[in-house]
PDB file of C-alpha atoms in Angstrom:
ATOM      1  CA  MET A 222      37.391 122.639 131.600  1.00  0.00           C
ATOM      2  CA  THR A 223      35.339 119.574 130.753  1.00  0.00           C
ATOM      3  CA  THR A 224      36.523 119.659 127.133  1.00  0.00           C
ATOM      4  CA  ILE A 225      40.159 119.891 128.209  1.00  0.00           C
ATOM      5  CA  THR A 226      39.716 117.038 130.691  1.00  0.00           C
ATOM      6  CA  ARG A 227      38.079 114.869 128.019  1.00  0.00           C
ATOM      7  CA  PHE A 228      40.885 115.735 125.591  1.00  0.00           C
ATOM      8  CA  PHE A 229      43.650 114.694 128.019  1.00  0.00           C
ATOM      9  CA  SER A 230      41.663 111.605 129.067  1.00  0.00           C
ATOM     10  CA  GLY A 231      41.337 110.627 125.413  1.00  0.00           C
ATOM     11  CA  ILE A 232      45.085 111.091 124.852  1.00  0.00           C
ATOM     12  CA  ALA A 233      45.919 109.006 127.962  1.00  0.00           C
ATOM     13  CA  LEU A 234      43.510 106.261 126.835  1.00  0.00           C
ATOM     14  CA  LEU A 235      45.075 106.240 123.352  1.00  0.00           C
ATOM     15  CA  ILE A 236      48.627 105.979 124.756  1.00  0.00           C
ATOM     16  CA  ALA A 237      47.585 103.182 127.136  1.00  0.00           C
ATOM     17  CA  ALA A 238      45.958 101.294 124.239  1.00  0.00           C
ATOM     18  CA  ILE A 239      49.074 101.666 122.071  1.00  0.00           C
ATOM     19  CA  ILE A 240      51.345 100.409 124.849  1.00  0.00           C
ATOM     20  CA  LEU A 241      49.026  97.512 125.735  1.00  0.00           C
ATOM     21  CA  PHE A 242      48.406  96.238 122.205  1.00  0.00           C
ATOM     22  CA  SER A 243      51.850  96.933 120.683  1.00  0.00           C
ATOM     23  CA  CYS A 244      53.886  95.051 123.287  1.00  0.00           C
ATOM     24  CA  ASN A 245      54.980  91.506 122.542  1.00  0.00           C
ATOM     25  CA  LEU A 246      54.971  89.717 125.875  1.00  0.00           C
ATOM     26  CA  ASP A 247      57.776  87.422 124.631  1.00  0.00           C
ATOM     27  CA  ASP A 248      60.031  90.479 124.733  1.00  0.00           C
ATOM     28  CA  PHE A 249      59.751  90.399 128.511  1.00  0.00           C
ATOM     29  CA  ASN A 250      60.918  86.784 128.841  1.00  0.00           C
ATOM     30  CA  LEU A 251      63.774  87.111 131.342  1.00  0.00           C
ATOM     31  CA  LYS A 252      64.992  83.609 130.455  1.00  0.00           C
ATOM     32  CA  LYS A 253      66.225  85.021 127.146  1.00  0.00           C
ATOM     33  CA  LEU A 254      68.716  87.344 128.831  1.00  0.00           C
ATOM     34  CA  ALA A 255      72.389  86.492 128.222  1.00  0.00           C
ATOM     35  CA  LYS A 256      74.124  84.318 130.771  1.00  0.00           C
ATOM     36  CA  PRO A 257      77.378  85.696 132.209  1.00  0.00           C
ATOM     37  CA  THR A 258      79.252  82.903 130.434  1.00  0.00           C
ATOM     38  CA  ASP A 259      77.876  84.097 127.083  1.00  0.00           C
ATOM     39  CA  ILE A 260      79.342  87.595 127.423  1.00  0.00           C
ATOM     40  CA  ILE A 261      82.779  87.526 125.784  1.00  0.00           C
ATOM     41  CA  PRO A 262      83.901  90.994 124.681  1.00  0.00           C
ATOM     42  CA  ASP A 263      87.002  91.523 122.539  1.00  0.00           C
ATOM     43  CA  ILE A 264      89.960  93.675 123.545  1.00  0.00           C
ATOM     44  CA  TYR A 265      91.672  95.392 120.595  1.00  0.00           C
ATOM     45  CA  ALA A 266      95.199  96.772 120.806  1.00  0.00           C
ATOM     46  CA  PRO A 267      96.390  98.622 117.686  1.00  0.00           C
ATOM     47  CA  LEU A 268     100.163  98.478 117.479  1.00  0.00           C
ATOM     48  CA  ALA A 269     101.469 100.095 114.297  1.00  0.00           C
ATOM     49  CA  PHE A 270     100.407 101.616 111.011  1.00  0.00           C
ATOM     50  CA  GLY A 271     102.538 102.810 108.128  1.00  0.00           C
ATOM     51  CA  THR A 272     103.120 103.023 104.388  1.00  0.00           C
ATOM     52  CA  PHE A 273     106.605 102.054 103.240  1.00  0.00           C
ATOM     53  CA  LYS A 274     108.125 102.750  99.851  1.00  0.00           C
ATOM     54  CA  VAL A 275     110.070  99.800  98.424  1.00  0.00           C
ATOM     55  CA  ASP A 276     113.129 101.999  97.849  1.00  0.00           C
ATOM     56  CA  ASP A 277     113.147 102.957 101.552  1.00  0.00           C
ATOM     57  CA  LEU A 278     113.357  99.275 102.523  1.00  0.00           C
ATOM     58  CA  VAL A 279     116.495  98.706 100.427  1.00  0.00           C
ATOM     59  CA  THR A 280     119.808  99.871 101.869  1.00  0.00           C
ATOM     60  CA  THR A 281     122.043  98.032  99.385  1.00  0.00           C
ATOM     61  CA  PRO A 282     121.884  99.882  96.027  1.00  0.00           C
ATOM     62  CA  ILE A 283     120.055  97.985  93.262  1.00  0.00           C
ATOM     63  CA  LEU A 284     120.346  98.910  89.576  1.00  0.00           C
ATOM     64  CA  ASP A 285     117.097 100.008  87.928  1.00  0.00           C
ATOM     65  CA  THR A 286     117.643  97.381  85.224  1.00  0.00           C
ATOM     66  CA  THR A 287     117.766  94.511  87.749  1.00  0.00           C
ATOM     67  CA  PRO A 288     114.804  92.158  87.257  1.00  0.00           C
ATOM     68  CA  ILE A 289     112.786  91.135  90.335  1.00  0.00           C
ATOM     69  CA  PRO A 290     113.615  87.426  90.687  1.00  0.00           C
ATOM     70  CA  ALA A 291     110.864  84.797  90.819  1.00  0.00           C
ATOM     71  CA  GLY A 292     112.580  83.434  93.944  1.00  0.00           C
ATOM     72  CA  GLY A 293     112.161  86.798  95.660  1.00  0.00           C
ATOM     73  CA  LEU A 294     113.991  90.032  96.384  1.00  0.00           C
ATOM     74  CA  VAL A 295     114.321  90.260 100.179  1.00  0.00           C
ATOM     75  CA  LEU A 296     113.899  93.795 101.531  1.00  0.00           C
ATOM     76  CA  ASP A 297     115.450  95.113 104.730  1.00  0.00           C
ATOM     77  CA  PRO A 298     113.383  94.063 107.732  1.00  0.00           C
ATOM     78  CA  LEU A 299     110.899  96.438 109.275  1.00  0.00           C
ATOM     79  CA  VAL A 300     111.294  96.506 113.080  1.00  0.00           C
ATOM     80  CA  VAL A 301     108.315  97.724 115.139  1.00  0.00           C
ATOM     81  CA  SER A 302     108.463  98.249 118.894  1.00  0.00           C
ATOM     82  CA  LYS A 303     105.666  96.413 120.668  1.00  0.00           C
ATOM     83  CA  ASN A 304     105.649  99.005 123.493  1.00  0.00           C
ATOM     84  CA  GLY A 305     105.070  96.570 126.343  1.00  0.00           C
ATOM     85  CA  THR A 306     102.079  94.888 124.681  1.00  0.00           C
ATOM     86  CA  SER A 307     101.117  91.759 126.584  1.00  0.00           C
ATOM     87  CA  PHE A 308      98.005  89.666 127.149  1.00  0.00           C
ATOM     88  CA  ARG A 309      98.494  87.762 130.373  1.00  0.00           C
ATOM     89  CA  THR A 310      95.355  87.201 132.396  1.00  0.00           C
ATOM     90  CA  ALA A 311      93.271  84.179 133.378  1.00  0.00           C
ATOM     91  CA  ALA A 312      90.350  85.606 131.383  1.00  0.00           C
ATOM     92  CA  ILE A 313      92.203  85.514 128.039  1.00  0.00           C
ATOM     93  CA  ASP A 314      92.506  82.096 126.419  1.00  0.00           C
ATOM     94  CA  SER A 315      93.363  83.183 122.870  1.00  0.00           C
ATOM     95  CA  VAL A 316      95.325  86.063 121.403  1.00  0.00           C
ATOM     96  CA  TYR A 317      95.274  86.913 117.705  1.00  0.00           C
ATOM     97  CA  LEU A 318      97.827  88.974 115.813  1.00  0.00           C
ATOM     98  CA  VAL A 319      95.998  90.697 112.946  1.00  0.00           C
ATOM     99  CA  ILE A 320      97.709  92.369 109.995  1.00  0.00           C
ATOM    100  CA  HIS A 321      95.940  94.350 107.268  1.00  0.00           C
ATOM    101  CA  LEU A 322      98.241  94.660 104.282  1.00  0.00           C
ATOM    102  CA  THR A 323      97.882  96.643 101.061  1.00  0.00           C
ATOM    103  CA  ASN A 324     100.324  95.643  98.338  1.00  0.00           C
ATOM    104  CA  ASP A 325     100.493  98.598  95.938  1.00  0.00           C
ATOM    105  CA  THR A 326     103.381  97.046  93.995  1.00  0.00           C
ATOM    106  CA  PRO A 327     103.102  95.424  90.533  1.00  0.00           C
ATOM    107  CA  VAL A 328     104.656  92.227  91.925  1.00  0.00           C
ATOM    108  CA  GLU A 329     103.626  89.611  94.453  1.00  0.00           C
ATOM    109  CA  THR A 330     104.846  89.957  98.004  1.00  0.00           C
ATOM    110  CA  LYS A 331     105.080  87.859 101.140  1.00  0.00           C
ATOM    111  CA  PHE A 332     106.440  88.437 104.595  1.00  0.00           C
ATOM    112  CA  GLU A 333     107.738  86.619 107.638  1.00  0.00           C
ATOM    113  CA  LEU A 334     106.934  88.056 111.037  1.00  0.00           C
ATOM    114  CA  SER A 335     108.910  87.151 114.135  1.00  0.00           C
ATOM    115  CA  PHE A 336     109.152  88.290 117.728  1.00  0.00           C
ATOM    116  CA  PHE A 337     112.530  89.943 118.162  1.00  0.00           C
ATOM    117  CA  ASN A 338     114.640  90.925 121.143  1.00  0.00           C
ATOM    118  CA  SER A 339     116.711  93.952 120.122  1.00  0.00           C
ATOM    119  CA  SER A 340     119.007  93.730 123.150  1.00  0.00           C
ATOM    120  CA  THR A 341     120.210  90.219 122.197  1.00  0.00           C
ATOM    121  CA  GLY A 342     119.573  90.440 118.437  1.00  0.00           C
ATOM    122  CA  VAL A 343     117.727  87.101 118.569  1.00  0.00           C
ATOM    123  CA  SER A 344     114.341  86.168 117.098  1.00  0.00           C
ATOM    124  CA  LEU A 345     112.147  84.189 119.476  1.00  0.00           C
ATOM    125  CA  GLY A 346     110.140  81.195 118.311  1.00  0.00           C
ATOM    126  CA  VAL A 347     109.097  80.160 114.822  1.00  0.00           C
ATOM    127  CA  PRO A 348     108.351  83.025 112.405  1.00  0.00           C
ATOM    128  CA  PHE A 349     104.831  83.469 111.000  1.00  0.00           C
ATOM    129  CA  ASP A 350     104.557  83.215 107.196  1.00  0.00           C
ATOM    130  CA  SER A 351     101.949  85.302 105.342  1.00  0.00           C
ATOM    131  CA  GLY A 352     101.868  83.246 102.164  1.00  0.00           C
ATOM    132  CA  ILE A 353     101.787  84.935  98.742  1.00  0.00           C
ATOM    133  CA  ILE A 354      99.933  88.249  98.494  1.00  0.00           C
ATOM    134  CA  PRO A 355      99.105  89.130  94.857  1.00  0.00           C
ATOM    135  CA  ALA A 356     100.079  92.425  93.229  1.00  0.00           C
ATOM    136  CA  ASN A 357      97.761  95.389  93.812  1.00  0.00           C
ATOM    137  CA  THR A 358      95.928  93.745  96.713  1.00  0.00           C
ATOM    138  CA  LYS A 359      93.952  96.131  98.928  1.00  0.00           C
ATOM    139  CA  ASP A 360      93.526  95.643 102.684  1.00  0.00           C
ATOM    140  CA  LYS A 361      94.174  91.905 102.905  1.00  0.00           C
ATOM    141  CA  ARG A 362      93.494  90.635 106.436  1.00  0.00           C
ATOM    142  CA  ILE A 363      96.011  88.098 107.751  1.00  0.00           C
ATOM    143  CA  GLN A 364      95.469  86.613 111.203  1.00  0.00           C
ATOM    144  CA  PHE A 365      97.817  84.513 113.318  1.00  0.00           C
ATOM    145  CA  ASN A 366      96.623  82.635 116.392  1.00  0.00           C
ATOM    146  CA  LEU A 367      99.167  82.996 119.206  1.00  0.00           C
ATOM    147  CA  GLY A 368      99.404  79.886 121.357  1.00  0.00           C
ATOM    148  CA  PRO A 369     100.892  79.829 124.896  1.00  0.00           C
ATOM    149  CA  ASN A 370     104.496  79.587 123.604  1.00  0.00           C
ATOM    150  CA  ASP A 371     103.902  82.439 121.157  1.00  0.00           C
ATOM    151  CA  GLN A 372     102.435  84.550 123.953  1.00  0.00           C
ATOM    152  CA  ASP A 373     105.540  83.872 126.053  1.00  0.00           C
ATOM    153  CA  ASN A 374     107.731  84.895 123.103  1.00  0.00           C
ATOM    154  CA  LEU A 375     105.658  88.048 122.709  1.00  0.00           C
ATOM    155  CA  MET A 376     106.173  88.857 126.398  1.00  0.00           C
ATOM    156  CA  ASN A 377     109.947  88.296 126.159  1.00  0.00           C
ATOM    157  CA  SER A 378     110.442  90.265 122.930  1.00  0.00           C
ATOM    158  CA  THR A 379     110.952  93.980 122.514  1.00  0.00           C
ATOM    159  CA  ASP A 380     109.915  94.279 118.858  1.00  0.00           C
ATOM    160  CA  LEU A 381     108.118  92.682 115.941  1.00  0.00           C
ATOM    161  CA  LYS A 382     110.340  92.108 112.922  1.00  0.00           C
ATOM    162  CA  ILE A 383     108.736  91.869 109.479  1.00  0.00           C
ATOM    163  CA  SER A 384     110.819  90.764 106.498  1.00  0.00           C
ATOM    164  CA  PHE A 385     109.178  91.435 103.118  1.00  0.00           C
ATOM    165  CA  SER A 386     110.070  89.693  99.869  1.00  0.00           C
ATOM    166  CA  LEU A 387     109.037  90.820  96.387  1.00  0.00           C
ATOM    167  CA  LEU A 388     108.419  88.118  93.780  1.00  0.00           C
ATOM    168  CA  SER A 389     107.835  88.466  90.048  1.00  0.00           C
ATOM    169  CA  PRO A 390     104.710  86.650  88.893  1.00  0.00           C
ATOM    170  CA  VAL A 391     105.467  83.541  86.815  1.00  0.00           C
ATOM    171  CA  GLY A 392     106.339  84.375  83.204  1.00  0.00           C
ATOM    172  CA  SER A 393     106.902  88.109  83.782  1.00  0.00           C
ATOM    173  CA  ASN A 394     110.082  90.152  83.809  1.00  0.00           C
ATOM    174  CA  ILE A 395     109.528  93.208  86.010  1.00  0.00           C
ATOM    175  CA  LEU A 396     112.492  95.517  86.571  1.00  0.00           C
ATOM    176  CA  TYR A 397     113.395  97.168  89.861  1.00  0.00           C
ATOM    177  CA  LYS A 398     112.797 100.672  88.427  1.00  0.00           C
ATOM    178  CA  VAL A 399     109.096  99.794  88.032  1.00  0.00           C
ATOM    179  CA  VAL A 400     108.831  98.649  91.651  1.00  0.00           C
ATOM    180  CA  LYS A 401     111.031 101.056  93.632  1.00  0.00           C
ATOM    181  CA  SER A 402     108.540 103.953  93.859  1.00  0.00           C
ATOM    182  CA  THR A 403     105.595 101.733  94.838  1.00  0.00           C
ATOM    183  CA  SER A 404     104.648 100.972  98.418  1.00  0.00           C
ATOM    184  CA  ILE A 405     103.333  98.504 100.971  1.00  0.00           C
ATOM    185  CA  THR A 406     100.907  99.611 103.703  1.00  0.00           C
ATOM    186  CA  VAL A 407     100.729  97.691 106.969  1.00  0.00           C
ATOM    187  CA  LYS A 408      98.325  97.920 109.932  1.00  0.00           C
ATOM    188  CA  ILE A 409      99.243  95.692 112.878  1.00  0.00           C
ATOM    189  CA  GLY A 410      97.163  95.005 115.943  1.00  0.00           C
ATOM    190  CA  PHE A 411      96.115  92.384 118.452  1.00  0.00           C
ATOM    191  CA  HIS A 412      92.722  91.241 119.579  1.00  0.00           C
ATOM    192  CA  ALA A 413      91.754  88.881 122.365  1.00  0.00           C
ATOM    193  CA  PRO A 414      88.358  87.592 123.522  1.00  0.00           C
ATOM    194  CA  VAL A 415      87.906  88.057 127.288  1.00  0.00           C
ATOM    195  CA  ASN A 416      85.893  85.512 129.278  1.00  0.00           C
ATOM    196  CA  LEU A 417      84.440  87.776 131.969  1.00  0.00           C
ATOM    197  CA  TRP A 418      83.265  84.834 134.080  1.00  0.00           C
ATOM    198  CA  LYS A 419      86.932  83.843 134.618  1.00  0.00           C
ATOM    199  CA  LEU A 420      87.828  87.148 136.259  1.00  0.00           C
TER     200      LEU A 420
END
């Protein structure tokens, strides 16, 4: 029994020594804990995801031998229901619309996004412009900051409308037959930092 008692006493002494000498007392400084005003989690709201073939976004027939103009070939708009998405609370100061776009076409693309009311057929507010997205771009992140007016337009809209344009790079002559089977992939979502101390 004495050997067993010494063995367990030795183990307990070793564990106590490890705990005592391995602890950094600065780790227990309660002043380093986060203040409530420093805790700002993000809310993410995914809205839509899809891959769209160029030919599916063209309702007016285009000849295969038609070159993609440098000024842009405007595709039919993509209309996405926002399904009642809204960010209206005192704890949310900023809302961001985030789009991840993959351009699998051999031409440049750009898009305009607007808040759209399908019952009236009217776009609300100023559309958001993506700028030029080069050919064969993978998962480009485009973010728009929605101010108070934009948030109101988002609340009053039923859909998001995205109008894509295809543009031939300068000095190239790319025909529609080369582009029509390629695709554009879009992931749309919102995120908003929440100030918990305002709740």
